[in-house]
Coordinates of C-alpha atoms and ligand atoms in Angstrom, one line a residue:
X1 CA 281.5 154.8 197.3
X2 CA 279.0 151.7 195.6
X3 CA 277.2 153.0 192.8
X4 CA 273.6 150.7 194.0
X5 CA 271.2 152.7 191.4
X6 CA 274.1 150.9 188.6
X7 CA 274.2 148.0 190.4
X8 CA 270.6 147.5 190.8
X9 CA 270.1 147.9 186.7
X10 CA 272.9 145.2 186.7
X11 CA 271.0 142.7 188.6
X12 CA 267.3 143.2 188.8
X13 CA 264.5 143.3 186.5
X14 CA 263.6 146.7 185.4
X15 CA 259.6 147.0 186.4
X16 CA 260.3 149.5 188.9
X17 CA 259.9 153.7 188.2
X18 CA 262.1 154.7 190.3
X19 CA 263.5 157.9 191.5
X20 CA 267.4 158.6 192.0
X21 CA 267.3 158.4 195.9
X22 CA 268.5 155.1 197.3
X23 CA 267.3 155.2 200.5
X24 CA 269.4 153.5 203.7
X25 CA 267.5 154.7 207.0
X26 CA 264.1 156.1 208.6
X27 CA 262.6 157.9 212.0
X28 CA 259.6 158.9 212.0
X29 CA 258.5 160.8 209.1
X30 CA 262.0 161.0 208.0
X31 CA 264.3 159.3 205.6
X32 CA 268.2 159.3 205.2
X33 CA 269.6 158.7 201.3
X34 CA 273.4 157.1 201.3
X35 CA 274.5 160.4 200.9
X36 CA 273.1 161.9 203.6
X37 CA 270.6 163.9 202.7
X38 CA 267.2 163.9 204.7
X39 CA 263.6 163.9 203.5
X40 CA 260.6 164.0 204.6
X41 CA 258.5 161.1 203.6
X42 CA 254.7 161.5 202.5
X43 CA 254.8 158.2 200.2
X44 CA 255.3 156.1 203.4
X45 CA 256.3 152.5 201.6
X46 CA 252.9 153.4 199.2
X47 CA 250.8 153.5 202.4
X48 CA 252.5 150.8 204.5
X49 CA 254.6 152.8 207.3
X50 CA 251.6 153.7 209.5
X51 CA 253.6 154.3 212.6
X52 CA 256.4 155.9 210.9
X53 CA 260.1 154.2 210.0
X54 CA 262.0 152.3 213.4
X55 CA 258.8 152.8 215.9
X56 CA 260.1 151.9 219.0
X57 CA 257.5 149.6 219.8
X58 CA 258.0 147.5 216.1
X59 CA 261.6 147.9 216.6
X60 CA 261.4 145.7 219.8
X61 CA 258.4 143.1 218.8
X62 CA 260.3 142.2 215.9
X63 CA 263.5 142.3 218.1
X64 CA 262.3 140.2 220.8
X65 CA 260.5 137.7 218.2
X66 CA 263.5 137.3 216.6
X67 CA 265.7 136.1 219.1
X68 CA 262.6 133.7 220.2
X69 CA 261.1 132.4 216.9
X70 CA 261.1 133.3 213.4
X71 CA 259.6 131.3 211.5
X72 CA 258.0 127.0 212.3
X73 CA 255.1 126.3 210.1
X74 CA 251.2 126.2 210.3
X75 CA 251.4 122.5 211.1
X76 CA 251.7 124.5 214.3
X77 CA 250.4 126.4 217.0
X78 CA 252.6 130.2 217.9
X79 CA 251.4 132.7 220.2
X80 CA 252.2 135.7 217.9
X81 CA 249.5 134.3 215.3
X82 CA 246.6 133.6 217.9
X83 CA 248.1 137.4 219.6
X84 CA 247.4 139.3 216.4
X85 CA 244.3 137.3 215.7
X86 CA 242.4 138.2 218.7
X87 CA 243.2 141.9 218.4
X88 CA 241.9 142.2 214.6
X89 CA 238.6 140.1 215.5
X90 CA 237.8 141.7 218.9
X91 CA 237.8 145.3 216.8
X92 CA 236.4 145.1 213.9
X93 CA 232.8 143.3 212.9
X94 CA 234.1 139.7 211.5
X95 CA 234.8 136.8 213.6
X96 CA 237.5 134.9 211.7
X97 CA 241.0 135.6 210.0
X98 CA 243.5 134.1 207.8
X99 CA 247.1 135.8 207.4
X100 CA 248.6 135.4 203.8
X101 CA 251.9 137.7 203.1
X102 CA 250.7 140.6 200.8
X103 CA 247.9 142.5 199.4
X104 CA 247.2 140.2 196.4
X105 CA 247.4 137.0 198.3
X106 CA 244.6 138.6 200.7
X107 CA 242.5 139.3 197.5
X108 CA 243.2 135.9 196.0
X109 CA 242.3 134.4 199.2
X110 CA 239.3 136.0 199.6
X111 CA 238.2 135.7 196.0
X112 CA 238.7 131.5 196.7
X113 CA 236.6 131.7 200.0
X114 CA 233.8 133.8 198.2
X115 CA 234.4 131.0 195.3
X116 CA 233.8 128.0 198.3
X117 CA 230.8 129.9 199.2
X118 CA 229.5 130.0 195.8
X119 CA 230.2 126.2 195.7
X120 CA 228.6 125.2 198.7
X121 CA 225.3 127.9 198.6
X122 CA 225.2 129.8 195.4
X123 CA 224.9 126.7 192.8
X124 CA 228.5 126.9 191.7
X125 CA 228.6 130.9 191.3
X126 CA 231.8 131.8 190.8
X127 CA 232.1 135.3 189.4
X128 CA 232.8 138.5 191.0
X129 CA 232.4 142.0 190.3
X130 CA 234.9 144.7 190.5
X131 CA 235.0 148.2 189.7
X132 CA 237.4 149.7 186.7
X133 CA 239.5 151.9 187.9
X134 CA 240.3 149.6 190.9
X135 CA 243.6 148.1 192.4
X136 CA 243.5 144.6 193.8
X137 CA 246.7 143.2 192.9
X138 CA 249.5 141.8 190.4
X139 CA 248.5 138.3 190.6
X140 CA 247.0 136.9 187.3
X141 CA 243.6 136.6 189.1
X142 CA 243.9 139.9 190.7
X143 CA 245.2 141.6 187.1
X144 CA 242.1 140.7 186.1
X145 CA 240.2 141.5 189.0
X146 CA 241.6 145.2 188.6
X147 CA 239.6 147.5 186.1
X148 CA 242.6 148.7 184.2
X149 CA 243.7 147.7 180.8
X150 CA 247.1 148.8 181.2
X151 CA 248.2 146.3 184.0
X152 CA 245.7 143.7 182.0
X153 CA 247.5 143.9 178.4
X154 CA 250.1 141.3 177.3
X155 CA 248.6 138.7 180.1
X156 CA 246.4 137.0 178.5
X157 CA 244.4 134.4 179.0
X158 CA 243.6 135.8 182.4
X159 CA 241.3 133.6 184.4
X160 CA 237.9 133.6 183.8
X161 CA 234.8 135.0 186.1
X162 CA 235.9 138.1 186.4
X163 CA 233.5 141.4 184.9
X164 CA 234.9 145.1 185.6
X165 CA 232.2 147.6 185.5
X166 CA 232.1 151.2 186.5
X167 CA 232.6 152.5 190.2
X168 CA 230.3 154.5 192.5
X169 CA 228.0 153.5 189.9
X170 CA 225.5 150.8 191.6
X171 CA 223.2 150.5 188.8
X172 CA 226.4 148.7 186.8
X173 CA 226.5 146.3 189.4
X174 CA 223.1 145.8 189.2
X175 CA 223.1 144.9 185.4
X176 CA 226.7 142.9 185.5
X177 CA 225.3 140.3 188.2
X178 CA 223.8 137.1 186.8
X179 CA 223.0 134.0 188.4
X180 CA 227.1 132.6 188.2
X181 CA 227.7 135.9 190.4
X182 CA 229.4 135.2 194.0
X183 CA 230.3 138.4 195.2
X184 CA 231.6 142.4 194.4
X185 CA 235.1 143.2 195.4
X186 CA 235.0 147.2 195.6
X187 CA 238.1 149.0 197.4
X188 CA 236.1 151.4 200.1
X189 CA 238.2 154.8 198.1
X190 CA 240.0 153.1 195.2
X191 CA 244.1 154.6 196.2
X192 CA 245.9 153.3 192.6
X193 CA 243.3 154.5 190.6
X194 CA 243.2 158.4 191.9
X195 CA 242.2 158.5 195.2
X196 CA 238.6 158.1 194.0
X197 CA 236.3 158.7 197.3
X198 CA 232.4 157.0 196.0
X199 CA 229.3 159.0 197.1
X200 CA 228.5 158.3 201.0
X201 CA 225.9 156.0 200.1
X202 CA 227.6 153.8 197.4
X203 CA 228.8 151.6 199.6
X204 CA 225.3 151.5 201.7
X205 CA 223.7 150.7 198.2
X206 CA 225.7 147.9 196.9
X207 CA 225.4 146.2 200.5
X208 CA 221.4 145.9 199.9
X209 CA 222.2 144.9 196.2
X210 CA 224.4 142.0 197.4
X211 CA 221.5 141.0 200.6
X212 CA 218.9 141.1 198.0
X213 CA 220.8 138.9 195.6
X214 CA 222.0 136.7 198.6
X215 CA 225.9 137.5 196.9
X216 CA 228.7 138.3 199.5
X217 CA 230.5 141.5 199.6
X218 CA 234.2 142.1 200.0
X219 CA 235.8 145.1 200.8
X220 CA 239.9 145.4 199.8
X221 CA 241.0 147.6 202.4
X222 CA 244.1 146.9 201.8
X223 CA 245.1 150.9 201.5
X224 CA 242.5 152.4 203.2
X225 CA 242.5 149.8 206.4
X226 CA 244.7 150.2 209.5
X227 CA 243.5 153.4 210.3
X228 CA 244.3 155.8 207.3
X229 CA 240.9 157.0 206.7
X230 CA 240.3 158.2 210.2
X231 CA 238.7 155.2 211.6
X232 CA 240.8 152.0 211.8
X233 CA 239.0 150.6 209.1
X234 CA 237.1 152.1 206.1
X235 CA 233.6 149.8 206.3
X236 CA 233.2 151.4 209.7
X237 CA 232.6 155.5 207.8
X238 CA 230.3 153.7 205.4
X239 CA 227.7 152.3 207.9
X240 CA 227.6 148.8 206.5
X241 CA 229.6 145.4 207.4
X242 CA 231.2 143.7 204.7
X243 CA 231.2 139.7 204.5
X244 CA 235.0 139.8 203.3
X245 CA 237.7 142.1 203.9
X246 CA 241.1 142.1 203.1
X247 CA 243.9 144.3 204.8
X248 CA 247.8 144.6 204.4
X249 CA 250.0 147.5 204.1
X250 CA 249.6 148.8 206.8
X251 CA 249.1 145.3 209.1
X252 CA 252.2 144.8 210.2
X253 CA 253.9 148.5 210.1
X254 CA 256.2 147.5 207.0
X255 CA 256.7 143.7 207.9
X256 CA 255.4 142.0 204.5
X257 CA 251.8 140.3 205.6
X258 CA 248.4 140.0 204.4
X259 CA 245.1 139.0 205.7
X260 CA 241.5 138.4 205.0
X261 CA 238.8 138.5 207.6
X262 CA 235.2 137.0 207.1
X263 CA 231.9 136.6 208.9
X264 CA 231.4 133.0 210.6
X265 CA 228.6 132.5 207.6
X266 CA 230.9 132.8 205.4
X267 CA 234.5 130.9 206.7
X268 CA 233.2 128.0 204.9
X269 CA 236.9 126.3 204.0
X270 CA 238.1 123.0 205.7
X271 CA 241.1 122.2 206.1
X272 CA 243.5 121.9 203.0
X273 CA 241.5 124.6 201.2
X274 CA 243.7 126.9 201.5
X275 CA 247.1 127.3 202.7
X276 CA 250.4 129.4 203.2
X277 CA 254.1 128.7 203.9
X278 CA 254.9 132.0 205.2
X279 CA 251.6 133.0 206.3
X280 CA 250.7 134.4 209.8
X281 CA 254.7 133.7 210.5
X282 CA 255.7 134.7 214.5
X283 CA 257.9 137.6 213.1
X284 CA 255.3 139.4 211.0
X285 CA 252.3 138.4 213.3
X286 CA 254.5 140.1 216.5
X287 CA 254.7 143.4 214.6
X288 CA 251.5 143.2 213.2
X289 CA 250.4 142.9 217.0
X290 CA 252.7 146.3 218.0
X291 CA 251.6 148.0 215.3
X292 CA 247.7 147.2 215.9
X293 CA 248.1 148.2 219.9
X294 CA 250.2 150.9 219.3
X295 CA 247.6 152.1 217.0
X296 CA 244.3 151.6 219.3
X297 CA 246.1 152.3 222.2
X298 CA 247.9 155.6 221.6
X299 CA 245.3 157.5 219.7
X300 CA 247.0 157.1 216.0
X301 CA 243.3 156.7 214.1
X302 CA 242.5 159.8 215.8
X303 CA 245.7 161.8 215.0
X304 CA 245.2 160.7 211.4
X305 CA 241.9 162.0 211.2
X306 CA 242.4 165.5 212.4
X307 CA 246.3 166.3 210.4
X308 CA 244.4 164.3 207.5
X309 CA 241.7 167.4 207.8
X310 CA 244.5 169.7 208.4
X311 CA 246.4 168.4 205.4
X312 CA 243.7 168.8 202.9
X313 CA 242.9 172.8 204.7
X314 CA 246.9 173.2 203.5
X315 CA 246.4 172.0 199.8
X316 CA 242.8 173.9 199.4
X317 CA 244.9 177.0 200.4
X318 CA 247.7 176.1 197.7
X319 CA 244.7 175.2 195.4
X320 CA 243.1 178.8 196.1
X321 CA 246.3 180.4 195.1
X322 CA 247.5 178.3 192.0
X323 CA 245.2 178.0 189.2
X324 CA 247.0 174.7 188.1
X325 CA 245.5 173.0 191.1
X326 CA 241.6 171.8 189.9
X327 CA 241.1 169.3 192.7
X328 CA 242.1 168.3 196.2
X329 CA 240.2 164.8 197.3
X330 CA 240.9 161.8 199.9
X331 CA 239.9 160.9 203.1
X332 CA 242.2 160.9 206.2
X333 CA 245.6 160.5 205.4
X334 CA 245.1 159.5 201.8
X335 CA 244.7 162.7 199.7
X336 CA 245.3 163.5 196.3
X337 CA 246.3 166.6 194.6
X338 CA 245.1 166.9 190.7
X339 CA 246.6 169.2 188.2
X340 CA 245.0 170.8 185.2
X341 CA 248.2 169.2 182.9
X342 CA 250.7 166.7 183.2
X343 CA 252.9 167.9 185.6
X344 CA 252.9 165.8 188.6
X345 CA 255.8 163.8 187.4
X346 CA 257.9 167.3 187.8
X347 CA 256.2 168.6 190.7
X348 CA 257.7 165.5 192.0
X349 CA 261.2 166.1 191.0
X350 CA 261.1 169.6 192.2
X351 CA 260.0 168.5 195.7
X352 CA 262.5 165.8 195.9
X353 CA 265.2 168.1 195.5
X354 CA 263.9 170.0 198.0
X355 CA 263.8 167.0 200.0
X356 CA 260.0 166.0 200.1
X357 CA 258.9 162.6 199.0
X358 CA 255.6 162.3 197.5
X359 CA 254.1 159.7 194.8
X360 CA 252.5 160.8 191.6
X361 CA 249.0 158.4 191.2
X362 CA 248.5 159.7 188.1
X363 CA 250.4 161.8 185.3
X364 CA 247.6 164.6 186.5
X365 CA 247.9 163.8 190.1
X366 CA 249.9 163.8 193.4
X367 CA 249.1 161.5 196.1
X368 CA 250.2 161.8 199.7
X369 CA 250.4 159.1 202.1
X370 CA 252.4 159.9 205.1
X371 CA 253.0 158.1 208.3
X372 CA 249.7 158.4 210.4
X373 CA 251.5 159.6 213.0
X374 CA 252.6 163.0 211.4
X375 CA 252.0 166.2 213.2
X376 CA 250.4 169.6 212.0
X377 CA 254.2 171.2 212.0
X378 CA 255.2 168.3 209.8
X379 CA 252.6 169.2 206.9
X380 CA 253.3 172.8 207.6
X381 CA 256.8 171.8 206.3
X382 CA 255.2 169.6 203.4
X383 CA 252.8 172.9 202.1
X384 CA 255.3 175.4 202.4
X385 CA 257.9 172.8 199.9
X386 CA 255.0 172.5 197.4
X387 CA 253.8 176.3 197.7
X388 CA 258.1 176.8 196.8
X389 CA 257.9 174.6 193.8
X390 CA 254.6 175.4 192.3
X391 CA 255.5 179.1 192.4
X392 CA 258.1 177.3 190.0
X393 CA 256.5 175.7 187.7
Ligands
PLP401 C1 243.8 148.4 197.5 C2 245.1 147.5 197.0 N1 244.6 146.0 196.7 C3 246.0 145.2 197.1 C4 246.9 146.1 196.6 C5 248.3 145.1 196.4 O1 249.1 144.7 197.5 P1 250.2 143.8 197.1 O2 250.8 144.8 196.8 O3 250.8 143.6 198.7 O4 249.9 142.7 196.6 C6 247.2 147.6 197.2 C7 248.3 147.8 196.8 O5 249.0 148.7 196.1 C8 246.4 148.1 197.0 O6 246.3 149.3 196.8

């Protein structure tokens, strides 16, 4: 049998801390490795597989589009791009969209748009305030935006114009705001930073401050969007509307794509100001349209909200039983379990043995981000495995 992991070590750059599992197939919330072993997938492709694996609507849309037209270029109009744009805009508070290929790229575009707005309406202001512990992507500018020194070291000099301040603290944003500031960029809930849920009024206060200062609010919903919080977008729960929102991950159910959407008054790009070869590609947009349409028409968001609460209740039960659990936090189906010590990696490995895939978000915390279509029985199964593992740990 081919040793894929040996070949990976030979041919790929050593950037990912991979688990020793080679996945070859998926169906719903389950995946199988090359030895035929089955796993319950609570990683969900890092919050991408919102409809699970091999969802029939996505498979049909991608197959049909692949047979019809995979790629042209943005020199021409293409129908899937326009259909997805209409569906996104008609189901959000925004007016226009730009499609790209990843989360980092969506955030780059959003910052470029904010700077373009700054150059036109804010005397050339270019600065963007972001939060400590945030995660906005791996391009150089997004590394500067990401308020985590471990991602920034080794890459100096980073692009100028980013200030990282404490999350969930509007005063810190106020102190960092200057005449050079054009925008504040935040996650609605910090995902990679450890599933950090801010106070209920945080985004409202930030919104008021941005309005007072005439600066823009960019919400990075790359991880929280597409239903994961129990509403289609997280901003809908916070009582505010951002000026710009970024999406990727679940947007096309697993086909790489990203987008930023904005209010009309902020859409200041002129032809040639921004672009992309692959962005809005017919194949990706057909997948995106099928994904979003299914989410909207089949109660996926409601399911996520209900099953998310069920998952938290199950984890709370484990927390009452095991002293080593110190906190259960999250919203919808983005949940973290924090331990009193750095045992997340060993718990993850034991769960893997038992057929449950999880993610270590911090040395002392596990993250759960399963497909949004899972049911209570899959949660019961996952909790059962965790309970057995924690009893031994
Ligand atoms: C909130 C957030 N923003 C941006 C990104 C970067 O997305 P990508 O890896 O697609 O560039 C991520 C990825 O985890 C993310 O969680």
